[in-house]
Every structure is written in C-alpha cells, then in structure tokens.
mmCIF file of C-alpha atoms in Angstrom:
data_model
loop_
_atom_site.group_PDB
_atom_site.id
_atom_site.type_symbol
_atom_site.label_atom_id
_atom_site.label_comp_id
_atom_site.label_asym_id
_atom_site.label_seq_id
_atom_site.Cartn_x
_atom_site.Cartn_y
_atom_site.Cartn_z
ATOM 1 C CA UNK A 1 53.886 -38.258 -34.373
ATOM 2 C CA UNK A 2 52.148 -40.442 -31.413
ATOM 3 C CA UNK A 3 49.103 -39.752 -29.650
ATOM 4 C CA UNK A 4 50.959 -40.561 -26.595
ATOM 5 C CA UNK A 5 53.882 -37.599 -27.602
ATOM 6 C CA UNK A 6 50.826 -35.226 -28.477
ATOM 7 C CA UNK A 7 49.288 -36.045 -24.943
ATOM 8 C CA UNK A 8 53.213 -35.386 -23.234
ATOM 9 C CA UNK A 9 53.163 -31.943 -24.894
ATOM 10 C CA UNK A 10 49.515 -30.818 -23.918
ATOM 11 C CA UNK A 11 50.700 -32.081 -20.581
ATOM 12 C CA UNK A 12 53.471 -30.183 -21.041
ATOM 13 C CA UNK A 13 52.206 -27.122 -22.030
ATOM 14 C CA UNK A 14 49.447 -27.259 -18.806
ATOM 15 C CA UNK A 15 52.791 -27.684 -16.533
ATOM 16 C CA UNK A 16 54.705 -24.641 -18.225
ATOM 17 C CA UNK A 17 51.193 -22.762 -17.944
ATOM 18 C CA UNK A 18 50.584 -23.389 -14.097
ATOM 19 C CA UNK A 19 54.635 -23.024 -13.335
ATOM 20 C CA UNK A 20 53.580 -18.967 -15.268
ATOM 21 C CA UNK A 21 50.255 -18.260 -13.295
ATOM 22 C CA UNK A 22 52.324 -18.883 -9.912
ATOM 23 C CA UNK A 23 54.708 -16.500 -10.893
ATOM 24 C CA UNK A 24 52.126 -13.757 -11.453
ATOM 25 C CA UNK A 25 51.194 -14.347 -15.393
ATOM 26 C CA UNK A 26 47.755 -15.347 -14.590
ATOM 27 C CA UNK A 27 46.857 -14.844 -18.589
ATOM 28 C CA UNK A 28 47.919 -18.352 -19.038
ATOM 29 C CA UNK A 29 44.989 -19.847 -17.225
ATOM 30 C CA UNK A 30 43.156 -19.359 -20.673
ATOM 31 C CA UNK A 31 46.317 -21.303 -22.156
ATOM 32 C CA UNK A 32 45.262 -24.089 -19.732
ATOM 33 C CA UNK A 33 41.979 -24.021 -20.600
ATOM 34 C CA UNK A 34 42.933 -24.407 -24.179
ATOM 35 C CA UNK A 35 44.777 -27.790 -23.566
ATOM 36 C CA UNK A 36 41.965 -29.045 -21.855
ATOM 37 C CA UNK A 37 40.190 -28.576 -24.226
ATOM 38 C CA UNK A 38 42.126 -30.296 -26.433
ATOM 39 C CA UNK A 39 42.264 -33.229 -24.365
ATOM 40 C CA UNK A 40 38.787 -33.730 -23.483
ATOM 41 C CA UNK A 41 36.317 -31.659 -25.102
ATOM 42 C CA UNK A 42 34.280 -33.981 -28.023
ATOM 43 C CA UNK A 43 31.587 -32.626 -30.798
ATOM 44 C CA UNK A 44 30.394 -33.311 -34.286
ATOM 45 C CA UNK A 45 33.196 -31.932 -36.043
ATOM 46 C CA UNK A 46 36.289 -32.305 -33.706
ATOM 47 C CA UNK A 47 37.506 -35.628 -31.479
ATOM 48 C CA UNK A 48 39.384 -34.969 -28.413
ATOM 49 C CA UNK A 49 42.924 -36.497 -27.925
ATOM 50 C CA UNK A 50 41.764 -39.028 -25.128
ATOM 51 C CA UNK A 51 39.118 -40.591 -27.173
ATOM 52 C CA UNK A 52 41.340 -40.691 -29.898
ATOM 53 C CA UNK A 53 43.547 -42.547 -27.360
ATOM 54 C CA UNK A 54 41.067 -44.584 -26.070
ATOM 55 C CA UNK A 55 41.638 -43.547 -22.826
ATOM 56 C CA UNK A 56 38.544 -41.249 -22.417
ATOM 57 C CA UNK A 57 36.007 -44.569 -20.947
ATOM 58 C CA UNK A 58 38.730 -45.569 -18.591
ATOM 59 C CA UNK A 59 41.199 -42.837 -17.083
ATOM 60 C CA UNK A 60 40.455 -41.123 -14.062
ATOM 61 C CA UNK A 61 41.034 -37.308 -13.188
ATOM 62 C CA UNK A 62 41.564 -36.103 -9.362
ATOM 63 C CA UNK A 63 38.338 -33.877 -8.325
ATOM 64 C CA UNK A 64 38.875 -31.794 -5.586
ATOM 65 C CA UNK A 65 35.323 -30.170 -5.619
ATOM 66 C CA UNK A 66 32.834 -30.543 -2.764
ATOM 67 C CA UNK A 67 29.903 -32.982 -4.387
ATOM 68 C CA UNK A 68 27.168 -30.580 -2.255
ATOM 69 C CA UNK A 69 27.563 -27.812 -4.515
ATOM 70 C CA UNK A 70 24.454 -28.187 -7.204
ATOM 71 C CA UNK A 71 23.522 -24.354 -7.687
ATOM 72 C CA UNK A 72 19.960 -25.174 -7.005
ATOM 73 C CA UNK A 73 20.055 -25.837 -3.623
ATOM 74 C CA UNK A 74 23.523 -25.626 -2.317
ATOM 75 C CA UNK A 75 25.630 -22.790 -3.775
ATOM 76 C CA UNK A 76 29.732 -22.184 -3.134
ATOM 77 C CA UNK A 77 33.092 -22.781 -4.641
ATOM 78 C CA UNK A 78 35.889 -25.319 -3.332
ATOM 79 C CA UNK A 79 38.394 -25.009 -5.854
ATOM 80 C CA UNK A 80 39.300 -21.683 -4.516
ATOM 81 C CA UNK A 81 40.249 -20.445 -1.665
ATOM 82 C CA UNK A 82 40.609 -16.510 0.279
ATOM 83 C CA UNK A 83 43.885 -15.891 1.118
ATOM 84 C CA UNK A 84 43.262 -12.266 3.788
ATOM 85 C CA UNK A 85 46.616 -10.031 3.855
ATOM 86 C CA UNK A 86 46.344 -7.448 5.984
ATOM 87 C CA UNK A 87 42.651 -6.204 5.130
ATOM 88 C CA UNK A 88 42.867 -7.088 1.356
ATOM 89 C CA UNK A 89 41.226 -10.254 0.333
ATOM 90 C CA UNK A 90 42.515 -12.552 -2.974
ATOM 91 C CA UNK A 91 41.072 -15.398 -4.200
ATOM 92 C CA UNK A 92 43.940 -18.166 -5.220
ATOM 93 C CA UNK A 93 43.557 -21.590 -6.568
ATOM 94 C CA UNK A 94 43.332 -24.194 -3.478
ATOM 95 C CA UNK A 95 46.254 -26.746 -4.889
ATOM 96 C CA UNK A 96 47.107 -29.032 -2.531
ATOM 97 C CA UNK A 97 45.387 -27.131 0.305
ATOM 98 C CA UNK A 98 42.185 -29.489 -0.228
ATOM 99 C CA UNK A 99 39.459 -30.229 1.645
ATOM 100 C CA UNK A 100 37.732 -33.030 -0.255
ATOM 101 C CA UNK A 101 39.774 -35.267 -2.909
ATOM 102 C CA UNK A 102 38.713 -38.099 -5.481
ATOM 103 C CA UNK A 103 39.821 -39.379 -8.196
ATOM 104 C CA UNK A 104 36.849 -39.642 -11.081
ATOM 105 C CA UNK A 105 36.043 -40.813 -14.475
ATOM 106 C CA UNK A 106 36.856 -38.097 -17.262
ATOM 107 C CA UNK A 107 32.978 -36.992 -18.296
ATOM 108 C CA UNK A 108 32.007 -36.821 -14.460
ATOM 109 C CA UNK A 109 35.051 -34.390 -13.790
ATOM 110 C CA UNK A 110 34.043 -32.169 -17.138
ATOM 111 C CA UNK A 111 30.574 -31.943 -16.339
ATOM 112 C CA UNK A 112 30.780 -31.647 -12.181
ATOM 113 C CA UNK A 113 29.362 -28.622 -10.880
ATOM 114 C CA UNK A 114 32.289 -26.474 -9.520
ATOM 115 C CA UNK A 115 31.193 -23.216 -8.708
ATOM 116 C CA UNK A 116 27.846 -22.231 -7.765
ATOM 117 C CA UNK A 117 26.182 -18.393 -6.901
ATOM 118 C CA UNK A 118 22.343 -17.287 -6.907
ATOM 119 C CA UNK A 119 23.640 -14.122 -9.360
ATOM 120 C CA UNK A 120 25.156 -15.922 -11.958
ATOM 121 C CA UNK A 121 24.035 -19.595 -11.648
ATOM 122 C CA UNK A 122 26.140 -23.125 -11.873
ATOM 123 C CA UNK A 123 29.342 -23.749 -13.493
ATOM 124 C CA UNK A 124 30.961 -26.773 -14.504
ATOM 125 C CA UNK A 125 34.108 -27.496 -15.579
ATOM 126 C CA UNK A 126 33.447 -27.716 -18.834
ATOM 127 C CA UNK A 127 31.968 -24.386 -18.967
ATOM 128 C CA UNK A 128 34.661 -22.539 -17.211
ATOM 129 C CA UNK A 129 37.159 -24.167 -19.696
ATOM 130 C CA UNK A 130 35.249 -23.455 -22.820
ATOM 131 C CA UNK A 131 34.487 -19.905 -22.274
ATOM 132 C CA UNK A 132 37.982 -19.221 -21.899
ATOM 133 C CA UNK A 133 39.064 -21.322 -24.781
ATOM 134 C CA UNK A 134 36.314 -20.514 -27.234
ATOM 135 C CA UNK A 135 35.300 -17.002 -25.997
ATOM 136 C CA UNK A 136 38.084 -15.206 -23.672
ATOM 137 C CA UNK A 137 41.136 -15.513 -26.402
ATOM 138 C CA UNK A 138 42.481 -19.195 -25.645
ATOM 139 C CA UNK A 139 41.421 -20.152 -29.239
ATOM 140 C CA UNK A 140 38.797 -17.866 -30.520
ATOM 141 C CA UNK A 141 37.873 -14.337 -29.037
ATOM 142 C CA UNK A 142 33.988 -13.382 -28.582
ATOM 143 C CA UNK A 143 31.653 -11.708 -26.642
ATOM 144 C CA UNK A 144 31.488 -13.282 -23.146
ATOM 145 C CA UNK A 145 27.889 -14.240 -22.292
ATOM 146 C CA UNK A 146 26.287 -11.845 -19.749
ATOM 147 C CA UNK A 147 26.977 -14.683 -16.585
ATOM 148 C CA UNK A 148 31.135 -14.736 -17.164
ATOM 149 C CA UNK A 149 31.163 -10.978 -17.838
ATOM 150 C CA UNK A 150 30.124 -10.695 -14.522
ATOM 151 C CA UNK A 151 32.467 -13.428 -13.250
ATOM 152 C CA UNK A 152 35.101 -11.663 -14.785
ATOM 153 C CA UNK A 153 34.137 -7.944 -13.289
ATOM 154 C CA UNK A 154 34.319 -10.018 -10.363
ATOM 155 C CA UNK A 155 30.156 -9.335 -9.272
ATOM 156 C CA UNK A 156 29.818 -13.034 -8.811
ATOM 157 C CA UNK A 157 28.020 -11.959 -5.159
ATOM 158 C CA UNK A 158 30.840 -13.084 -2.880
ATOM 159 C CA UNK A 159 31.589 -10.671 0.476
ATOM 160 C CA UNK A 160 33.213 -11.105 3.008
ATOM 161 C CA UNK A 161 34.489 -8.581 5.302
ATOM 162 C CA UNK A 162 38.207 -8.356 7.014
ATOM 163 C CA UNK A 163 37.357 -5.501 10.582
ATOM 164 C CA UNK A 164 35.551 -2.838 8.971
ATOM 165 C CA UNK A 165 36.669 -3.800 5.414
ATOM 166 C CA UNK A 166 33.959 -5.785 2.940
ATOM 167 C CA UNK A 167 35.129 -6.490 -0.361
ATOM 168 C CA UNK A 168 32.657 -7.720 -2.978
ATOM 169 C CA UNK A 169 35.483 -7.896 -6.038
ATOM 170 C CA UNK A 170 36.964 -11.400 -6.949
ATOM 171 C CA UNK A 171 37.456 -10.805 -10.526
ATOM 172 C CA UNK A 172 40.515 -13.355 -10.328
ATOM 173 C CA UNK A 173 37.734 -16.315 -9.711
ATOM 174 C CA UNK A 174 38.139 -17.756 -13.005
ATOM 175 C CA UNK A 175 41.436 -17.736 -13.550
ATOM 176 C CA UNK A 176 42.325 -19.079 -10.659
ATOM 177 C CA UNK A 177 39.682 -21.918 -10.635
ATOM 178 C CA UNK A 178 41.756 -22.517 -14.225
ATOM 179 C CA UNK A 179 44.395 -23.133 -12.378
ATOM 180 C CA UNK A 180 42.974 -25.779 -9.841
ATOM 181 C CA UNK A 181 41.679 -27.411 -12.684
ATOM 182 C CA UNK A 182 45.348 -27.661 -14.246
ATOM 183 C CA UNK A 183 46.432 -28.760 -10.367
ATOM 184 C CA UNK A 184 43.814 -32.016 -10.361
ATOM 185 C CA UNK A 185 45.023 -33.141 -13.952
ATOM 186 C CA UNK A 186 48.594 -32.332 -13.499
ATOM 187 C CA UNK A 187 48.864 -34.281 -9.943
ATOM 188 C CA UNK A 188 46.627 -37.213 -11.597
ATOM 189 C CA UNK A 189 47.932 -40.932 -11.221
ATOM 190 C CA UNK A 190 46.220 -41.798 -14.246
ATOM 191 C CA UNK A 191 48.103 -38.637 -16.226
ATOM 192 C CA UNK A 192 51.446 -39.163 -14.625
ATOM 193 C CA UNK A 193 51.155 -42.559 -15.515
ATOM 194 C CA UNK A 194 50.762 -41.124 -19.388
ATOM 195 C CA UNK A 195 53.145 -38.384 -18.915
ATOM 196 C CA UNK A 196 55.808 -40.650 -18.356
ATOM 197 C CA UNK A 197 55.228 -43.128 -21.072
ATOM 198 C CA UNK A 198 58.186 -44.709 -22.782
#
C-alpha cells in the first residue's frame, strides 16, 4: 500500500470525524486528534506519515489562529468561538467564520500557540492533539495532567455574562478546538492537492 493511499485514508478518516462532531458526536474530536497525530507527530521511535512522504519540509497547513496570542503576555483563543442562545452560552469550533487566515509550514502550525489563559497556561497544537491522542483515549488512556483536567471540567477561567446570566463552564473547549484543527487541514490547498492524488 502507498504512502499517498495511507495519507487519503487519514484524510479520510479526519473528514468522516468532523462530518460526526457536527452532528452532535463530539467524541470523535479525539479520533481527529489521533490522525493528526499520525500525520505529523515525529520522535525517536515512531516517523510520521509526512516525513515519510517527504512532504513534512515543504507542505503548508491553513492557520486560522491570531499570532498575538503567546500566554505570557497576550492570553485568548481564536479557534473558537461563543455562540449565545437565549442566555446559554456554547463554545463551537470557528470553521469558516475566521477572523485571521494563513497558510503555514507544518512544524510552525504544530507548535503555534492556540489557546492561551493565566489558570492553565499556553497550548499549542501539538499539545491539544497529543493529550487527546496519547492521554484522553484516542490511542492510549491516562491520567490527564492537572492543566487539561481543568480544560476539560471546563475551569479554563473564561466568563462572560448573557443579562444577569455569567457562565464560567466551557468544558467543550477542547473538543471543539479539535475540530478547528481538523477544519484548517481539511480545507488546506496543499492537502486537497494530496487528497486527490491519482
């Protein structure tokens, strides 16, 4: 079997994942993360499928972060949105609804700062994805270190208030930032291009 038919089905499988999480089954963000981490993550002992493609050096992955969020001085998240119905708050994954949008070399996009708060500190993309691959049952189940539990109780420090309403819970943070993540590769010209290899 190809590289090129192993990178169609982990393309696959992210597009089957993300069609899933829109319908409500917002499990499969850790599914997501799982292919991504197939595709991208390198160590010792394993080799990701785009450097065994020779593509990792020169593809190109849409970001749709904001480059001001560092954690040290600027904190925030622009993957995500709020989305207020009546005076109950939801986070959801921005998609197309994007503010900033650029299209950036594989290692900058894995190791960009994404989502930044004083109580739990600076995330990258590669963190997010790891956790729930390695950690949160993508691959391998473990405990969660003590910053994602609280990501995932949803005590990240976020409030906002709707009239008299303040809500402090986003536990669906992470798996929607997932999905935004599956969004930028998905809607990549560099991944189409590979996704529709003859």
């Amino acid at each position: 079997m190809s590289l090129i038919h192993h990178f169609k089905k982990q393309y696959e499988f992210i597009e089957n994942s993300s069609a899933l999480f829109d319908l409500g089954k917002t499990n499969e963000a850790v599914r997501i993360a799982t292919c991504l981490r197939v595709l991208i993550h390198d160590t010792k002992n394993s080799t990701s499928l785009f450097t065994l493609m020779e593509k990792k050096e020169v593809s190109k992955i849409r970001s749709t972060a904001s480059s001001s969020i560092d954690g040290v001085k600027s904190f925030g998240f622009s993957l995500t949105g709020i989305m207020t119905t009546g005076n109950k708050n939801r986070v959801t994954p921005n998609m197309h609804r994007i503010a900033y949008d650029n299209e950036v070399n594989i290692d900058k996009w894995w190791n960009e700062i994404v989502f930044a708060m004083p109580e739990v500190g600076a995330f990258s993309r590669k963190d997010f994805v790891l956790i729930a691959a390695n950690k949160d049952g993508g691959a391998h189940v473990d405990k969660l270190p003590q910053k994602y539990q609280k990501l995932q109780q949803g005590k990240a420090g976020i409030t906002i208030k709707v009239g008299n309403e303040i809500q402090t819970n986003f536990s669906e943070m992470w798996p929607c930032l997932l999905r935004q993540l599956a969004w930028e590769f998905i809607n990549s010209p560099d991944m189409l291009v590979l996704a529709h290899e003859t």
